Amino acid sequence: MAVELVPKVYWVGAVDWTLRDFHGYLTEAGTTYNAYLILDEHITLIDTVKKEFVPEMLARVAELVDPEKISYIVSNHVEMDHSGGLPETIARVRPEKVFCSPMGKAGLSRHYKKDWPFVEVKTGSEVSTGRYTLAFLETPMLHWPDSMMTYLKEEKLLFSSDAFGAHLASSERFDDQLPDYPPDYLHQLKKYYANILMPFGTLITQLFEKVAKLGLEFNIIAPDHGLIYRRPAPVLEAYQRWAAGTVEKKALVIFDTMWHSTEMLAEALTQGLMDAGVEAQMHHLRRSHYSDIITEVLEAGLLLLGSPTLNNGIFPSMGEFLTYLKGLRPRNKAAAAFGSYGWSGEAVKLINQELQAMKLKVVHEGFQCKYIPDPEELAAARALGEKLAREQLRT
Ligand code: FEO
């Protein structure tokens, strides 16, 4: 069913209850693709949905109006979870205009190779739909270079595209309808930020500055995934904190192991962290999904990464994790490697090199032991965990 946000503005998106993998991100709670319809003199559709959900979206539109009466489409973002539905929708609707950023036009043209009636808009461009005015705000890299947001001025309603989104399928459409909001929802919001937007913290801070300068206020924020916020303050506050790279007194021990030696070191280090009174978590790389570990990385101030040496290198699961971590450009974290080895022992050094390449603060040359750690080595690992927590997390 279409759901009204403000007079004559409706959610007409789709709920993807069974999605469990969003280009590698574990979406254990599914997601939504939010599209919005403005019933005005120029009937306007804001974004579409993933290709296979077009019938669901158009059925919601048809509850309100004949889809062929849509005259404007706004495409805030090229990624196919939002634009995949454009070809079928445009073929059916034949809109007068398709508004997008200049990069959006380039991106949509590369994706779909169609001669659509594009109208390029930039920050400050405005379009009247009749009673309502849409103002556009380019937000490059949030999430792709083409990304922009659309602001419905009269209602102070921001269609924020990917920003402020969360992967959560639910029957509720608004934050104030979800029984456990905000704690449970904030976890999904954090997971989304950590896995999608963590590299762009500086840009997000700049966006907040730009919004303040433009004097924009938000009564409602309507992202393209998850809930619509009628109480946006907790979400805005969380984004400002994450964008600033604020960390907590929290340390993660992330490892893989072959015959439990690296695991024994991980346990000793974790015990040491707990001795120092900080929040500590231990994650086995083949038992926790990397997108869940990254969620915890976001606010952690200390990372200890452990790997046995395998064939003169890093264990494959740790190599994969380091690749993912590096791409997300973590900030403001101390880090160190540990691990076990049989004869050559390169893994610890290689991990530390990767951590340095990420510009993290490497705080130890690497703790390692040959074959199986003895009680003295375990005691030393525990003492090291406590020392690093006290020094780096300022307990
Ligand atoms: Fe939800 Fe960048 O797409």
Short mmCIF file of C-alpha atoms and ligand atoms in Angstrom, two decimals:
data_model
loop_
_atom_site.label_atom_id
_atom_site.label_comp_id
_atom_site.label_asym_id
_atom_site.label_seq_id
_atom_site.Cartn_x
_atom_site.Cartn_y
_atom_site.Cartn_z
CA MET A 1 0.00 0.00 0.00
CA ALA A 2 1.20 3.53 -0.76
CA VAL A 3 1.90 5.50 2.44
CA GLU A 4 1.49 9.27 2.79
CA LEU A 5 4.44 11.25 4.23
CA VAL A 6 2.97 14.75 3.94
CA PRO A 7 -0.07 15.91 1.95
CA LYS A 8 0.13 14.46 -1.55
CA VAL A 9 3.58 12.90 -1.11
CA TYR A 10 3.67 9.11 -0.86
CA TRP A 11 6.07 6.22 -0.38
CA VAL A 12 5.60 3.90 -3.37
CA GLY A 13 8.71 1.74 -3.01
CA ALA A 14 9.26 -1.97 -2.49
CA VAL A 15 10.23 -4.23 0.41
CA ASP A 16 12.86 -6.90 -0.31
CA TRP A 17 12.23 -9.26 2.62
CA THR A 18 14.55 -12.07 1.54
CA LEU A 19 17.70 -10.25 0.39
CA ARG A 20 20.68 -11.61 2.30
CA ASP A 21 23.61 -10.39 0.19
CA PHE A 22 23.94 -6.84 -1.09
CA HIS A 23 27.09 -6.91 -3.22
CA GLY A 24 28.85 -8.86 -0.51
CA TYR A 25 27.31 -7.08 2.51
CA LEU A 26 25.31 -9.48 4.70
CA THR A 27 21.76 -8.10 4.79
CA GLU A 28 20.33 -10.40 7.43
CA ALA A 29 17.24 -8.19 7.81
CA GLY A 30 16.50 -7.65 4.09
CA THR A 31 16.07 -4.13 2.74
CA THR A 32 13.71 -1.70 1.06
CA TYR A 33 14.05 0.34 -2.12
CA ASN A 34 12.18 3.53 -1.37
CA ALA A 35 10.61 5.50 -4.19
CA TYR A 36 8.33 8.48 -3.63
CA LEU A 37 5.44 9.98 -5.58
CA ILE A 38 4.39 13.63 -5.49
CA LEU A 39 0.82 14.14 -6.66
CA ASP A 40 1.01 17.69 -7.89
CA GLU A 41 0.33 19.60 -11.08
CA HIS A 42 3.41 17.82 -12.49
CA ILE A 43 3.18 14.35 -10.99
CA THR A 44 6.70 13.46 -9.94
CA LEU A 45 8.39 10.16 -9.10
CA ILE A 46 11.51 10.39 -6.93
CA ASP A 47 13.77 7.42 -7.72
CA THR A 48 12.68 3.96 -8.74
CA VAL A 49 13.47 0.50 -7.37
CA LYS A 50 15.56 -2.55 -8.25
CA LYS A 51 14.49 -3.90 -11.63
CA GLU A 52 12.51 -6.90 -10.43
CA PHE A 53 10.41 -4.76 -8.08
CA VAL A 54 9.03 -2.40 -10.76
CA PRO A 55 5.59 -4.14 -10.85
CA GLU A 56 5.33 -3.70 -7.06
CA MET A 57 6.23 0.00 -7.32
CA LEU A 58 3.88 0.68 -10.23
CA ALA A 59 1.05 -1.13 -8.45
CA ARG A 60 1.51 1.27 -5.52
CA VAL A 61 1.53 4.22 -7.89
CA ALA A 62 -1.63 2.90 -9.56
CA GLU A 63 -3.46 2.94 -6.20
CA LEU A 64 -3.13 6.74 -6.41
CA VAL A 65 -2.96 7.68 -10.07
CA ASP A 66 -2.52 6.19 -13.52
CA PRO A 67 1.30 5.77 -13.79
CA GLU A 68 1.17 7.21 -17.30
CA LYS A 69 0.25 10.58 -15.76
CA ILE A 70 3.72 10.90 -14.18
CA SER A 71 5.42 13.82 -15.92
CA TYR A 72 8.69 14.15 -13.99
CA ILE A 73 11.13 11.54 -12.72
CA VAL A 74 13.99 12.50 -10.41
CA SER A 75 16.92 10.07 -10.40
CA ASN A 76 19.03 10.86 -7.35
CA HIS A 77 21.50 8.00 -7.86
CA VAL A 78 22.65 5.74 -10.68
CA GLU A 79 23.33 2.55 -8.69
CA MET A 80 21.01 -0.14 -9.96
CA ASP A 81 19.13 -0.76 -6.73
CA HIS A 82 17.52 2.63 -7.50
CA SER A 83 17.86 3.08 -11.24
CA GLY A 84 17.37 -0.54 -12.33
CA GLY A 85 13.64 0.15 -12.59
CA LEU A 86 14.09 3.23 -14.80
CA PRO A 87 14.02 1.57 -18.25
CA GLU A 88 10.72 -0.22 -17.64
CA THR A 89 9.22 2.76 -15.79
CA ILE A 90 10.23 5.30 -18.44
CA ALA A 91 8.98 3.03 -21.23
CA ARG A 92 5.59 2.83 -19.51
CA VAL A 93 5.31 6.42 -18.26
CA ARG A 94 7.04 8.36 -21.05
CA PRO A 95 7.87 11.28 -18.73
CA GLU A 96 8.36 14.79 -19.97
CA LYS A 97 11.59 15.23 -17.99
CA VAL A 98 14.13 13.08 -16.11
CA PHE A 99 16.07 15.18 -13.60
CA CYS A 100 19.53 14.08 -12.52
CA SER A 101 22.99 15.50 -11.81
CA PRO A 102 25.46 15.90 -14.72
CA MET A 103 27.32 12.80 -13.48
CA GLY A 104 23.95 11.10 -13.16
CA LYS A 105 23.20 11.71 -16.81
CA ALA A 106 26.61 10.32 -17.78
CA GLY A 107 26.16 7.29 -15.51
CA LEU A 108 22.60 6.53 -16.60
CA SER A 109 23.62 6.85 -20.25
CA ARG A 110 26.44 4.31 -19.73
CA HIS A 111 24.13 1.93 -17.91
CA TYR A 112 21.08 2.01 -20.17
CA LYS A 113 22.14 3.57 -23.51
CA LYS A 114 18.80 5.35 -23.91
CA ASP A 115 17.94 8.78 -25.22
CA TRP A 116 15.82 9.84 -22.26
CA PRO A 117 14.63 13.47 -21.78
CA PHE A 118 17.35 14.31 -19.26
CA VAL A 119 17.46 17.65 -17.49
CA GLU A 120 20.72 18.19 -15.63
CA VAL A 121 20.41 19.88 -12.25
CA LYS A 122 23.06 21.13 -9.84
CA THR A 123 23.18 22.34 -6.25
CA GLY A 124 20.82 25.30 -6.08
CA SER A 125 18.70 24.27 -9.09
CA GLU A 126 14.99 24.34 -8.34
CA VAL A 127 11.95 22.88 -10.09
CA SER A 128 8.32 23.63 -9.36
CA THR A 129 5.91 20.72 -9.45
CA GLY A 130 2.95 23.05 -8.84
CA ARG A 131 2.29 23.61 -5.15
CA TYR A 132 5.67 22.19 -4.25
CA THR A 133 9.25 23.24 -5.03
CA LEU A 134 12.08 20.76 -5.36
CA ALA A 135 15.63 21.99 -4.69
CA PHE A 136 18.59 19.80 -5.59
CA LEU A 137 21.77 19.24 -3.65
CA GLU A 138 24.69 17.44 -5.29
CA THR A 139 26.37 15.01 -2.88
CA PRO A 140 29.20 13.40 -4.86
CA MET A 141 30.47 10.10 -3.41
CA LEU A 142 27.48 9.75 -1.09
CA HIS A 143 27.42 7.13 -2.42
CA TRP A 144 28.70 7.45 -6.02
CA PRO A 145 30.01 10.49 -7.94
CA ASP A 146 26.54 11.06 -9.40
CA SER A 147 24.66 11.11 -6.09
CA MET A 148 22.38 13.99 -5.22
CA MET A 149 19.55 14.71 -2.81
CA THR A 150 16.20 16.39 -3.43
CA TYR A 151 14.65 18.78 -0.91
CA LEU A 152 10.95 19.52 -0.90
CA LYS A 153 11.09 23.05 0.45
CA GLU A 154 7.54 23.67 1.61
CA GLU A 155 7.55 20.59 3.86
CA LYS A 156 11.27 20.63 4.77
CA LEU A 157 11.39 17.05 3.50
CA LEU A 158 14.73 15.67 2.33
CA PHE A 159 14.83 12.77 -0.12
CA SER A 160 18.33 11.75 0.90
CA SER A 161 19.06 8.87 -1.50
CA ASP A 162 21.53 6.38 0.08
CA ALA A 163 22.54 8.67 2.95
CA PHE A 164 20.82 7.92 6.29
CA GLY A 165 19.63 4.61 4.88
CA ALA A 166 19.60 1.20 6.53
CA HIS A 167 19.09 -2.28 5.18
CA LEU A 168 15.96 -3.33 7.01
CA ALA A 169 12.78 -4.85 5.61
CA SER A 170 9.83 -4.00 7.82
CA SER A 171 6.10 -3.51 7.66
CA GLU A 172 6.57 -0.11 9.30
CA ARG A 173 7.53 2.82 7.12
CA PHE A 174 8.34 5.42 9.79
CA ASP A 175 10.83 5.52 12.65
CA ASP A 176 8.11 6.27 15.20
CA GLN A 177 6.19 3.13 14.22
CA LEU A 178 9.01 0.65 14.88
CA PRO A 179 8.59 -0.88 18.35
CA ASP A 180 12.31 -1.07 19.23
CA TYR A 181 13.39 2.20 17.63
CA PRO A 182 16.00 3.53 18.01
CA PRO A 183 18.36 0.86 19.55
CA ASP A 184 17.80 -2.03 17.13
CA TYR A 185 17.43 0.25 14.15
CA LEU A 186 20.54 2.19 15.04
CA HIS A 187 22.51 -1.04 14.71
CA GLN A 188 21.35 -1.41 11.10
CA LEU A 189 22.03 2.28 10.49
CA LYS A 190 25.55 1.83 11.85
CA LYS A 191 26.15 -1.29 9.79
CA TYR A 192 25.10 0.57 6.65
CA TYR A 193 27.28 3.58 7.46
CA ALA A 194 30.30 1.40 8.28
CA ASN A 195 30.07 -0.73 5.14
CA ILE A 196 28.92 1.89 2.63
CA LEU A 197 29.85 5.36 3.82
CA MET A 198 32.85 4.99 6.16
CA PRO A 199 35.36 6.18 3.50
CA PHE A 200 33.45 9.43 3.04
CA GLY A 201 33.37 10.85 6.59
CA THR A 202 35.08 14.09 5.56
CA LEU A 203 32.55 14.63 2.77
CA ILE A 204 29.70 14.00 5.19
CA THR A 205 31.10 16.58 7.61
CA GLN A 206 31.34 19.02 4.70
CA LEU A 207 27.75 18.24 3.77
CA PHE A 208 26.59 19.11 7.29
CA GLU A 209 28.49 22.41 6.99
CA LYS A 210 26.92 23.12 3.60
CA VAL A 211 23.44 22.33 4.95
CA ALA A 212 24.02 24.72 7.87
CA LYS A 213 25.23 27.43 5.49
CA LEU A 214 22.17 27.01 3.28
CA GLY A 215 19.98 27.17 6.38
CA LEU A 216 18.22 23.92 5.54
CA GLU A 217 16.10 22.29 8.22
CA PHE A 218 14.62 18.83 8.04
CA ASN A 219 11.20 17.90 9.37
CA ILE A 220 11.38 14.56 7.57
CA ILE A 221 14.27 12.64 6.04
CA ALA A 222 13.23 10.04 3.49
CA PRO A 223 16.17 7.84 2.44
CA ASP A 224 16.13 5.21 -0.30
CA HIS A 225 16.61 2.29 2.14
CA GLY A 226 14.93 1.52 5.45
CA LEU A 227 12.72 3.76 7.54
CA ILE A 228 11.56 7.34 6.92
CA TYR A 229 12.49 9.63 9.81
CA ARG A 230 9.88 11.88 11.33
CA ARG A 231 12.31 12.33 14.24
CA PRO A 232 15.61 12.73 12.38
CA ALA A 233 17.66 14.04 15.32
CA PRO A 234 19.15 10.68 16.52
CA VAL A 235 20.15 9.77 12.97
CA LEU A 236 21.73 13.15 12.26
CA GLU A 237 23.60 13.03 15.57
CA ALA A 238 24.92 9.52 14.83
CA TYR A 239 26.10 10.54 11.35
CA GLN A 240 27.92 13.60 12.70
CA ARG A 241 29.70 11.41 15.26
CA TRP A 242 30.69 8.72 12.76
CA ALA A 243 31.77 11.26 10.15
CA ALA A 244 34.06 12.87 12.70
CA GLY A 245 35.74 9.46 13.21
CA THR A 246 34.93 9.43 16.94
CA VAL A 247 36.06 6.20 18.61
CA GLU A 248 35.21 4.59 21.94
CA LYS A 249 37.21 2.70 24.54
CA LYS A 250 36.70 -0.40 22.52
CA ALA A 251 39.17 -2.92 21.13
CA LEU A 252 38.68 -5.73 18.64
CA VAL A 253 40.73 -8.89 18.31
CA ILE A 254 40.16 -10.17 14.78
CA PHE A 255 41.85 -13.40 13.78
CA ASP A 256 41.90 -16.69 11.97
CA THR A 257 43.69 -19.80 13.10
CA MET A 258 44.88 -23.17 11.74
CA TRP A 259 45.63 -25.35 14.80
CA HIS A 260 44.45 -22.96 17.55
CA SER A 261 47.81 -21.30 18.30
CA THR A 262 46.78 -17.90 16.94
CA GLU A 263 43.43 -18.42 18.65
CA MET A 264 45.21 -18.97 22.00
CA LEU A 265 47.05 -15.69 21.49
CA ALA A 266 43.76 -13.99 20.56
CA GLU A 267 42.17 -15.22 23.78
CA ALA A 268 45.13 -14.04 25.88
CA LEU A 269 45.14 -10.61 24.23
CA THR A 270 41.37 -10.30 24.74
CA GLN A 271 41.77 -11.19 28.39
CA GLY A 272 44.39 -8.46 28.70
CA LEU A 273 42.05 -5.93 27.12
CA MET A 274 39.37 -6.90 29.61
CA ASP A 275 41.90 -6.58 32.46
CA ALA A 276 42.26 -2.94 31.40
CA GLY A 277 38.50 -2.47 31.69
CA VAL A 278 37.79 -1.61 28.06
CA GLU A 279 35.09 -3.07 25.86
CA ALA A 280 36.68 -6.01 24.07
CA GLN A 281 35.40 -8.25 21.30
CA MET A 282 36.96 -11.29 19.66
CA HIS A 283 36.01 -12.15 16.06
CA HIS A 284 36.99 -15.33 14.22
CA LEU A 285 37.10 -14.46 10.55
CA ARG A 286 35.44 -17.66 9.39
CA ARG A 287 32.65 -17.42 11.97
CA SER A 288 31.69 -13.76 11.68
CA HIS A 289 30.82 -12.08 8.40
CA TYR A 290 33.27 -9.34 7.46
CA SER A 291 30.45 -6.80 7.08
CA ASP A 292 29.47 -7.45 10.72
CA ILE A 293 33.06 -7.10 11.91
CA ILE A 294 33.38 -3.79 10.04
CA THR A 295 30.29 -2.54 11.88
CA GLU A 296 32.22 -3.00 15.12
CA VAL A 297 35.40 -1.53 13.64
CA LEU A 298 33.63 1.81 13.07
CA GLU A 299 33.77 2.93 16.72
CA ALA A 300 36.74 0.83 17.90
CA GLY A 301 39.92 2.65 18.90
CA LEU A 302 42.23 -0.39 18.84
CA LEU A 303 42.44 -3.28 16.38
CA LEU A 304 44.57 -6.38 16.98
CA LEU A 305 44.74 -8.56 13.88
CA GLY A 306 45.96 -12.14 14.09
CA SER A 307 46.96 -14.63 11.44
CA PRO A 308 49.08 -17.74 11.22
CA THR A 309 51.70 -17.75 8.51
CA LEU A 310 50.55 -19.93 5.62
CA ASN A 311 52.87 -20.57 2.66
CA ASN A 312 55.02 -17.57 3.64
CA GLY A 313 52.02 -15.26 3.67
CA ILE A 314 48.87 -14.11 5.44
CA PHE A 315 46.02 -16.57 5.98
CA PRO A 316 43.48 -16.06 3.11
CA SER A 317 40.56 -14.91 5.29
CA MET A 318 42.78 -12.23 6.86
CA GLY A 319 43.97 -11.17 3.40
CA GLU A 320 40.34 -10.74 2.33
CA PHE A 321 39.50 -8.80 5.47
CA LEU A 322 42.48 -6.47 5.06
CA THR A 323 41.45 -5.74 1.48
CA TYR A 324 37.93 -4.85 2.58
CA LEU A 325 39.15 -2.80 5.55
CA LYS A 326 41.63 -0.85 3.43
CA GLY A 327 38.94 0.17 0.95
CA LEU A 328 36.83 1.59 3.77
CA ARG A 329 39.67 3.88 4.88
CA PRO A 330 39.33 3.54 8.68
CA ARG A 331 40.55 6.50 10.72
CA ASN A 332 41.71 7.27 14.26
CA LYS A 333 42.67 3.73 15.23
CA ALA A 334 45.69 2.15 16.81
CA ALA A 335 46.48 -1.30 15.47
CA ALA A 336 48.93 -4.18 15.70
CA ALA A 337 49.41 -7.68 14.32
CA PHE A 338 49.93 -11.00 16.07
CA GLY A 339 50.13 -14.61 15.02
CA SER A 340 51.81 -17.98 15.15
CA TYR A 341 54.19 -19.62 12.71
CA GLY A 342 56.12 -22.83 12.13
CA TRP A 343 59.33 -21.87 10.38
CA SER A 344 59.22 -18.59 8.40
CA GLY A 345 56.69 -16.28 10.13
CA GLU A 346 55.98 -13.55 7.56
CA ALA A 347 52.28 -12.97 8.35
CA VAL A 348 52.71 -10.57 11.27
CA LYS A 349 55.12 -8.34 9.38
CA LEU A 350 52.91 -8.34 6.30
CA ILE A 351 49.80 -7.42 8.30
CA ASN A 352 51.63 -4.53 9.96
CA GLN A 353 52.71 -3.31 6.51
CA GLU A 354 49.08 -3.32 5.42
CA LEU A 355 48.05 -1.42 8.54
CA GLN A 356 50.73 1.17 7.87
CA ALA A 357 49.55 1.49 4.27
CA MET A 358 46.10 2.31 5.69
CA LYS A 359 47.75 5.06 7.75
CA LEU A 360 46.64 3.46 11.00
CA LYS A 361 48.83 3.98 14.05
CA VAL A 362 50.82 0.73 14.31
CA VAL A 363 51.66 0.39 17.99
CA HIS A 364 53.65 -2.85 18.15
CA GLU A 365 56.13 -4.58 15.88
CA GLY A 366 53.95 -7.69 15.99
CA PHE A 367 53.55 -10.35 18.65
CA GLN A 368 54.23 -13.86 17.47
CA CYS A 369 55.14 -17.32 18.71
CA LYS A 370 56.58 -20.45 17.10
CA TYR A 371 54.16 -23.38 16.82
CA ILE A 372 52.25 -23.51 20.12
CA PRO A 373 52.43 -20.69 22.69
CA ASP A 374 53.78 -21.68 26.09
CA PRO A 375 52.37 -20.26 29.37
CA GLU A 376 54.99 -17.49 29.44
CA GLU A 377 54.08 -16.37 25.94
CA LEU A 378 50.38 -16.39 26.78
CA ALA A 379 51.08 -14.32 29.89
CA ALA A 380 53.09 -11.90 27.75
CA ALA A 381 50.23 -11.64 25.23
CA ARG A 382 47.78 -10.93 28.04
CA ALA A 383 50.09 -8.26 29.46
CA LEU A 384 50.45 -6.74 26.00
CA GLY A 385 46.67 -6.57 25.56
CA GLU A 386 46.34 -4.74 28.87
CA LYS A 387 49.23 -2.39 28.09
CA LEU A 388 47.94 -1.46 24.63
CA ALA A 389 44.43 -0.87 25.95
CA ARG A 390 45.72 1.38 28.73
CA GLU A 391 48.08 3.31 26.45
CA GLN A 392 45.96 3.59 23.33
CA LEU A 393 42.46 3.84 24.75
CA ARG A 394 43.48 6.05 27.67
CA THR A 395 41.72 4.09 30.42
FE1 FEO B 1 21.35 2.08 -2.56
FE2 FEO B 1 24.40 3.30 -3.81
O1 FEO B 1 22.75 2.41 -3.80
#
